[in-house]
Tab-separated table of C-alpha atoms in Angstrom:
chain	number	residue	atom	x	y	z
A	500	MET	CA	0.003	0.094	0.001
A	501	GLY	CA	1.228	3.410	-0.718
A	502	LYS	CA	2.268	6.284	1.893
A	503	TYR	CA	-0.082	9.100	1.034
A	504	LEU	CA	-3.823	10.038	1.504
A	505	ARG	CA	-5.277	12.442	-0.766
A	506	ASN	CA	-8.249	14.361	0.652
A	507	CYS	CA	-11.097	15.522	-1.519
A	508	TYR	CA	-10.560	19.257	-0.377
A	509	LYS	CA	-7.195	19.637	0.929
A	510	ASP	CA	-3.935	17.532	0.239
A	511	TYR	CA	-2.031	16.309	3.284
A	512	THR	CA	0.538	13.588	3.728
A	513	VAL	CA	-0.128	10.378	5.759
A	514	ASN	CA	2.670	7.920	6.803
A	515	LEU	CA	0.543	4.694	6.167
A	516	SER	CA	3.161	2.479	7.943
A	517	ASP	CA	1.656	4.319	11.091
A	518	TYR	CA	-1.499	2.005	10.850
A	519	ASP	CA	0.672	-1.102	9.991
A	520	TYR	CA	0.385	-3.934	12.529
A	521	SER	CA	-0.098	-7.833	12.412
A	522	LEU	CA	-3.836	-9.405	12.384
A	523	PRO	CA	-4.386	-12.663	11.468
A	524	SER	CA	-7.105	-13.077	8.622
A	525	GLU	CA	-8.856	-15.737	10.994
A	526	LEU	CA	-9.488	-12.845	13.772
A	527	ILE	CA	-11.116	-10.735	11.277
A	528	ALA	CA	-15.057	-11.169	11.006
A	529	GLN	CA	-16.475	-12.025	7.682
A	530	HIS	CA	-20.066	-11.997	8.959
A	531	PRO	CA	-22.106	-10.620	11.641
A	532	LEU	CA	-23.143	-12.711	14.345
A	533	LYS	CA	-26.376	-14.561	14.338
A	534	ASP	CA	-27.188	-13.461	17.535
A	535	ARG	CA	-25.902	-9.324	17.619
A	536	SER	CA	-26.267	-9.083	21.381
A	537	ALA	CA	-23.455	-11.385	21.604
A	538	ALA	CA	-21.154	-9.113	19.821
A	539	ARG	CA	-18.046	-8.498	21.887
A	540	LEU	CA	-17.309	-5.114	23.702
A	541	LEU	CA	-14.258	-3.552	24.793
A	542	VAL	CA	-14.800	-1.498	28.099
A	543	VAL	CA	-12.327	1.055	29.203
A	544	ASP	CA	-12.823	2.195	32.560
A	545	ARG	CA	-10.655	5.917	32.822
A	546	SER	CA	-11.206	6.170	36.664
A	547	THR	CA	-9.425	2.654	37.317
A	548	GLN	CA	-7.658	2.571	33.840
A	549	SER	CA	-8.856	-0.824	33.433
A	550	ILE	CA	-9.827	-2.653	30.224
A	551	THR	CA	-12.472	-5.502	30.250
A	552	HIS	CA	-14.232	-7.518	27.792
A	553	ARG	CA	-17.645	-7.598	27.889
A	554	SER	CA	-20.696	-8.266	25.326
A	555	ILE	CA	-22.960	-5.650	23.800
A	556	ALA	CA	-25.794	-7.145	25.739
A	557	ASP	CA	-24.134	-5.696	28.939
A	558	LEU	CA	-23.997	-2.158	27.723
A	559	PRO	CA	-27.363	-1.012	29.407
A	560	GLN	CA	-25.480	-2.031	32.734
A	561	ILE	CA	-22.383	-0.454	31.763
A	562	ILE	CA	-23.091	2.894	30.467
A	563	ASN	CA	-23.835	6.085	32.338
A	564	PRO	CA	-25.290	9.353	31.352
A	565	GLN	CA	-21.860	11.092	31.302
A	566	ASP	CA	-20.309	8.500	29.153
A	567	VAL	CA	-19.468	8.892	25.675
A	568	LEU	CA	-20.377	5.903	23.116
A	569	VAL	CA	-18.275	5.781	20.068
A	570	THR	CA	-19.615	3.563	17.348
A	571	ASN	CA	-18.011	2.551	13.844
A	572	ASN	CA	-20.301	2.287	11.037
A	573	THR	CA	-17.455	1.855	8.248
A	574	LYS	CA	-18.042	-0.357	5.268
A	575	VAL	CA	-15.456	-1.612	2.824
A	576	VAL	CA	-15.652	-0.702	-0.734
A	577	ASN	CA	-14.736	-3.321	-3.224
A	578	ALA	CA	-12.743	-0.745	-5.413
A	579	ARG	CA	-9.068	-1.933	-5.440
A	580	LEU	CA	-7.229	-1.146	-8.857
A	581	PHE	CA	-3.858	-2.496	-9.957
A	582	GLY	CA	-2.220	-1.358	-12.948
A	583	VAL	CA	1.467	-0.196	-14.360
A	584	ARG	CA	2.732	2.927	-14.738
A	585	THR	CA	3.288	4.238	-18.557
A	586	GLU	CA	6.400	6.282	-17.951
A	587	THR	CA	8.370	4.094	-15.756
A	588	GLY	CA	6.410	0.304	-15.652
A	589	GLY	CA	6.255	0.533	-12.234
A	590	GLN	CA	3.249	-1.287	-10.427
A	591	TRP	CA	0.693	0.944	-9.265
A	592	GLU	CA	-2.112	-0.109	-6.442
A	593	GLY	CA	-4.959	2.169	-5.652
A	594	LEU	CA	-7.927	1.666	-2.904
A	595	PHE	CA	-10.930	4.049	-4.198
A	596	LEU	CA	-12.650	5.078	-0.888
A	597	GLU	CA	-15.477	7.323	-1.667
A	598	PRO	CA	-16.651	9.603	-4.352
A	599	CYS	CA	-15.995	13.401	-3.989
A	600	ALA	CA	-18.144	16.332	-5.073
A	601	GLY	CA	-16.920	17.236	-8.579
A	602	GLY	CA	-16.239	13.852	-9.757
A	603	GLY	CA	-13.105	13.131	-7.683
A	604	TRP	CA	-12.517	10.274	-5.247
A	605	LEU	CA	-10.930	9.955	-1.919
A	606	MET	CA	-8.231	7.159	-2.235
A	607	ILE	CA	-4.988	5.452	-1.124
A	608	SER	CA	-2.235	4.696	-3.354
């Protein structure tokens, strides 16, 4: 994967190696659980600096009115492209993330 991220509105550099880590493929969920309430939940207690593993069914007993609940609603778009640069013959890989206004794309290359 490349080293730069292009924002639809402003160019800036991101070192993607900062996000590289080893994750065995068997640990990546391919399908949602049949019983969604059995989904795993990582709970961080900032007052005790403890981390516990619970299930989403425990959420009503865990959360307090002043707590912040952060959710992740991301999806993977099947838009990976492989190519060869005409000038150098170098290989190119791009992952198109989402369309931008004006016809461009947010992408990682």
